[in-house]
Tab-separated table of C-alpha atoms in Angstrom:
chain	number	residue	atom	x	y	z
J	7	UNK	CA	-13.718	10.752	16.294
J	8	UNK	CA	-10.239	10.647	17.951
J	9	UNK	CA	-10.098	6.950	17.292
J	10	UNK	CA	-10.505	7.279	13.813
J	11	UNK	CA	-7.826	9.800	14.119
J	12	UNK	CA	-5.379	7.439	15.913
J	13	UNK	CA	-6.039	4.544	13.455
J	14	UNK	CA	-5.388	6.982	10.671
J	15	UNK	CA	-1.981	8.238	11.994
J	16	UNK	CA	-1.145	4.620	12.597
J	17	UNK	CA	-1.651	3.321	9.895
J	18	UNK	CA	-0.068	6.461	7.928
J	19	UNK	CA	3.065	6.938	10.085
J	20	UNK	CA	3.629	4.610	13.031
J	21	UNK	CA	2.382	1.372	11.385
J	22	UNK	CA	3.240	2.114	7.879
J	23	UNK	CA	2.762	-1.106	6.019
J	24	UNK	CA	5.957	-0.716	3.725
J	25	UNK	CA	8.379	0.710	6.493
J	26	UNK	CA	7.435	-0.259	9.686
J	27	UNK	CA	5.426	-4.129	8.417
J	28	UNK	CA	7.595	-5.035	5.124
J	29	UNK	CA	4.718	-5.532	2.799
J	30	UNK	CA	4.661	-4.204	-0.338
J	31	UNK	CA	7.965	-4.104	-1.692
J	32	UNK	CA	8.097	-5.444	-4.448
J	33	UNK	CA	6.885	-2.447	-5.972
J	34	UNK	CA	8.515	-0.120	-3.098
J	35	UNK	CA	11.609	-1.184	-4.522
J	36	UNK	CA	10.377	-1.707	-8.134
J	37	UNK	CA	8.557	1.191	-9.292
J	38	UNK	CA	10.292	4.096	-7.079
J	39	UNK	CA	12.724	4.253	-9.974
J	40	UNK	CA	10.716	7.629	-11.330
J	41	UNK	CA	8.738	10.148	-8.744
J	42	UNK	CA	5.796	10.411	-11.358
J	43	UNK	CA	5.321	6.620	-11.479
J	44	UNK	CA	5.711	6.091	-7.966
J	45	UNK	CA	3.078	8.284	-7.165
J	46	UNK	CA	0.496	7.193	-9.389
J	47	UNK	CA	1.047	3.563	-8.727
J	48	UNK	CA	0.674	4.608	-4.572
J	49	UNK	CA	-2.735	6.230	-5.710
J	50	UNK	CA	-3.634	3.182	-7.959
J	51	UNK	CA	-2.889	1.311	-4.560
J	52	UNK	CA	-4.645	3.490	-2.573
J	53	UNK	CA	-7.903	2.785	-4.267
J	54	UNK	CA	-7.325	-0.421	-4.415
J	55	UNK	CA	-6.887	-0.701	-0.927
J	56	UNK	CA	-10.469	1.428	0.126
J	57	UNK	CA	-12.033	-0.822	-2.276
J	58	UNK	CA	-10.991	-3.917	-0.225
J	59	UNK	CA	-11.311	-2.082	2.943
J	60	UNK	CA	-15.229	-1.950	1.647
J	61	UNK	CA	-15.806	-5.365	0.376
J	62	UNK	CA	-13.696	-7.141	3.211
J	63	UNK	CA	-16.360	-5.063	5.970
J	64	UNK	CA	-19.197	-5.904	3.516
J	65	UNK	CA	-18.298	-10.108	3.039
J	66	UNK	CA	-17.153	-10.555	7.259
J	67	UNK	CA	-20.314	-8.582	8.123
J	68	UNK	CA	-23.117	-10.266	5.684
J	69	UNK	CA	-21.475	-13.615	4.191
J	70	UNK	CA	-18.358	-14.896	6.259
J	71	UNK	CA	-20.200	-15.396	9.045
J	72	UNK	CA	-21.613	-18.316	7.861
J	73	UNK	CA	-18.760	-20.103	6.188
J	74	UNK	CA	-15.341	-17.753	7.980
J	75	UNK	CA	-13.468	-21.211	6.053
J	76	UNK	CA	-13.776	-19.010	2.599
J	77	UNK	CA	-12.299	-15.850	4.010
J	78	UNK	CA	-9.366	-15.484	2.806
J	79	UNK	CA	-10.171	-17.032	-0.642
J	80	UNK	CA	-12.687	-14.174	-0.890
J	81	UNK	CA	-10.104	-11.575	-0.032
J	82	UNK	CA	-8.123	-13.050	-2.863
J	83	UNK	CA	-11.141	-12.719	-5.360
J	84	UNK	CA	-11.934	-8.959	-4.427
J	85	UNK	CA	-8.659	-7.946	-4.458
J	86	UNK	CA	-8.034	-9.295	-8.009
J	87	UNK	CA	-11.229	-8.418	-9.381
J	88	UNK	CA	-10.407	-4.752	-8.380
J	89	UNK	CA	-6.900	-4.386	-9.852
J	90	UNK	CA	-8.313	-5.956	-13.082
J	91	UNK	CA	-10.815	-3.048	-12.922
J	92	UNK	CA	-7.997	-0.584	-12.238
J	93	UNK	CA	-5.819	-2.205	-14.936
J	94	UNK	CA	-8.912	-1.611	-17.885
J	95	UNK	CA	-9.477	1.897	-16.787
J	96	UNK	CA	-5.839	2.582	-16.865
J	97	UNK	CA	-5.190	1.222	-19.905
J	98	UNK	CA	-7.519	3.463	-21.625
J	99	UNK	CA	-7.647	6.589	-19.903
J	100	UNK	CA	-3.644	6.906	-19.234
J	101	UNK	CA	-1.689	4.473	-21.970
J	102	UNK	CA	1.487	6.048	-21.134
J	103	UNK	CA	0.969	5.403	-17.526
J	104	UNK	CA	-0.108	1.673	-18.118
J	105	UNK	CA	3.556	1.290	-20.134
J	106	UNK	CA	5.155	3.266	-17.273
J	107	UNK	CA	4.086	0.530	-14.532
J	108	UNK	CA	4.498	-1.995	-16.597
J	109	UNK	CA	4.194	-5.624	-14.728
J	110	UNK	CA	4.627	-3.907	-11.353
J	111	UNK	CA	0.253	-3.059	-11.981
J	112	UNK	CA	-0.933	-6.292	-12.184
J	113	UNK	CA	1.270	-7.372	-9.445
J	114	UNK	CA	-0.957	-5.007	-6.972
J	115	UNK	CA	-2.823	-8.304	-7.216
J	116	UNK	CA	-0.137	-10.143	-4.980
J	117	UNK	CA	0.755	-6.937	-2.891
J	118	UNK	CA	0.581	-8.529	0.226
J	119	UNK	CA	0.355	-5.101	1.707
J	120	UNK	CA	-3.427	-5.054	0.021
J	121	UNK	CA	-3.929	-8.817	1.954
J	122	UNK	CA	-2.590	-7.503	5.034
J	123	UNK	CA	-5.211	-4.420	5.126
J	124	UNK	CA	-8.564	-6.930	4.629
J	125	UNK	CA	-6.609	-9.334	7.589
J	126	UNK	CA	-5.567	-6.511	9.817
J	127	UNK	CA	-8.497	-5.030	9.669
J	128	UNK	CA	-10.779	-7.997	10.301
J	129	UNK	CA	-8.259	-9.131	12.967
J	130	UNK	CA	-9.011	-5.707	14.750
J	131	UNK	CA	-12.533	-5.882	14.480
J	132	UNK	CA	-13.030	-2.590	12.325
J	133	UNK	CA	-16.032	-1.536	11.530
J	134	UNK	CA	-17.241	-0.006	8.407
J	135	UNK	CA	-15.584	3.431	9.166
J	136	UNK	CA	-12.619	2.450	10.849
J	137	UNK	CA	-11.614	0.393	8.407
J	138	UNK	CA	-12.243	2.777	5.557
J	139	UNK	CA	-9.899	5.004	7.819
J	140	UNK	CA	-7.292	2.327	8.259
J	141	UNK	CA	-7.503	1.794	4.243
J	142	UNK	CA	-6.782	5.405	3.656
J	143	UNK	CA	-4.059	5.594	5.874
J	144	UNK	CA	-2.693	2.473	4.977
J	145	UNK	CA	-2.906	3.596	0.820
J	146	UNK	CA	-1.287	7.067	1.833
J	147	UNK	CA	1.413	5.522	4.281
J	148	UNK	CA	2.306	3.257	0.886
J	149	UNK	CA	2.020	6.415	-1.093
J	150	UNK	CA	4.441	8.424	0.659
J	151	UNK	CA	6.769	5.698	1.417
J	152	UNK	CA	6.944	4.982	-2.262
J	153	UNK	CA	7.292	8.981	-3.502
J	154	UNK	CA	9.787	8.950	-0.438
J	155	UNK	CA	11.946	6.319	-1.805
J	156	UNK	CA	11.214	7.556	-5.720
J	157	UNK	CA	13.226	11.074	-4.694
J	158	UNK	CA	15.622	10.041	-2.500
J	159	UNK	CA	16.255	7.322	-6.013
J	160	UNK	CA	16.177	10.398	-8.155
J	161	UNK	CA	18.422	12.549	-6.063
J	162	UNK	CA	21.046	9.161	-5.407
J	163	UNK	CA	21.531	9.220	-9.000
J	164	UNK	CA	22.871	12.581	-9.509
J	165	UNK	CA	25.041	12.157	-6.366
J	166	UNK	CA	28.537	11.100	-6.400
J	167	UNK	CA	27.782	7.792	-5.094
J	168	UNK	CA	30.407	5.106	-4.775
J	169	UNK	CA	31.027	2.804	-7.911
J	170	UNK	CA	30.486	0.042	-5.751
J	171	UNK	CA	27.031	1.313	-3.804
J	172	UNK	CA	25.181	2.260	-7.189
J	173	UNK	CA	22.197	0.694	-8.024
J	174	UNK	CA	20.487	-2.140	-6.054
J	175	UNK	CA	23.433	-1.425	-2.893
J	176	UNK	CA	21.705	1.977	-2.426
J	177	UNK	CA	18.230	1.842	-2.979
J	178	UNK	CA	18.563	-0.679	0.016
J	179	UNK	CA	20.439	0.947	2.222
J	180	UNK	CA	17.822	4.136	1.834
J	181	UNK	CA	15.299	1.986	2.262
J	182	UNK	CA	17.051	0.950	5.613
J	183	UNK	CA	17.438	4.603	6.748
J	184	UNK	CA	13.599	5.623	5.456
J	185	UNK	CA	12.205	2.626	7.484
J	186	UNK	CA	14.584	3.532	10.733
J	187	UNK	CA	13.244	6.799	10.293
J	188	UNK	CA	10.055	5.702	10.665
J	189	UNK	CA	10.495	3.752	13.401
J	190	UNK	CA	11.223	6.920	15.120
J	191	UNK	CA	7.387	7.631	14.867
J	192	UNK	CA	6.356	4.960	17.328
J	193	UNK	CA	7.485	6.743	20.125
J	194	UNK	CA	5.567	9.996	19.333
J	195	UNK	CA	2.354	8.534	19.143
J	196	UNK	CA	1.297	5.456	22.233
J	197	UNK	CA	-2.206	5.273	21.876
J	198	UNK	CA	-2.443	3.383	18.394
C-alpha cells in the first residue's frame, strides 16, 4: 500500500508529466487560457489516461508478449480510439464544452504526455494497480498543472503587466516559475 502511495505522489507532484517531464504542452499552454476549460480538458485527460493505463496492462500482459514489435503501434491505436470515444460523448452531452476546446480535444490524441504514461509504465514494470495509480496521478498532476497555469493566466491579465511581457512572453515565463516550483518537490519526497 505505501508503494502505491509513493507512485501516486510521484507521479502527481515530483514527476509531474507537464512540469517536471515537458509533455503535454501543447495544450498546457493552449487551453489554460480560461480556468473552466482547463479543468475539464485535465479531466477529459485524466480519463483518457486510466483508460490507457488499462489497455496498455491488458495488451503487454495478454498480447505483446508474443509480438513486443507492435507495441507501440498498439499504444497509438488505444489511445486514439479512446479520445474519439471522449470526443462523441462530449459532443453530445456538453456542446458548449466541445466549442470551448476546440482542436486542442482531438489533439489529446498526440499528447505525448498520454504516450509517455503506457511507456513509463511498461518501462517500470507496473502492474495492473500500480499503473492505474500512476494513471491517476499522472491525469491529476496534468490537471492541476493546467488549472495552475489557467489562474495564474486569468490573474496575469488583470495585472499591470509590461506592454512588452503580455501575452505569449508571460504565459512562459509562469510556466518557468510553476515548473521550478515543482522542482522543489523532488527533494521532499526520495523514495519515488
Amino acid at each position: 500500500m505505501n508503494e502505491l502511495v509513493w507512485i501516486f505522489i510521484s507521479a502527481l507532484l515530483v514527476n509531474n508529466f507537464v512540469l517536471a517531464y515537458f509533455l503535454g504542452l501543447c495544450p498546457f499552454l493552449g487551453v489554460s487560457g480560461r480556468l473552466d476549460t482547463a479543468f475539464r480538458l485535465g479531466l477529459a485527460t485524466l480519463f483518457v489516461m486510466l483508460i490507457t493505463a488499462f489497455c496498455a496492462w491488458l495488451l503487454n500482459t495478454y498480447v505483446l508478449i508474443y509480438a513486443p514489435y507492435l507495441r507501440l503501434i498498439s499504444f497509438i491505436v488505444v489511445i486514439a480510439s479512446t479520445v474519439q470515444f471522449i470526443e462523441m460523448v462530449i459532443k453530445r452531452v456538453s456542446p458548449g464544452l466541445f466549442r470551448a476546446l476546440g482542436i486542442f480535444l482531438p489533439l489529446i490524441t498526440t499528447n505525448c504526455a498520454i504516450l509517455g504514461l503506457a511507456i513509463f509504465a511498461t518501462n517500470k514494470g507496473y502492474g495492473l494497480a500500480e499503473g492505474m495509480i500512476y494513471a491517476l496521478g499522472a491525469g491529476l498532476g496534468f490537471t492541476l498543472a493546467l488549472v495552475l497555469m489557467a489562474g495564474l493566466r486569468e490573474e496575469a491579465e488583470l495585472a499591470p503587466v509590461p506592454r512588452l511581457l503580455r501575452g505569449t512572453a508571460i504565459n512562459l515565463i509562469i510556466a518557468g516559475i510553476l515548473s521550478m516550483a515543482f522542482m522543489g518537490f523532488a527533494g521532499l519526497f526520495s523514495a519515488a
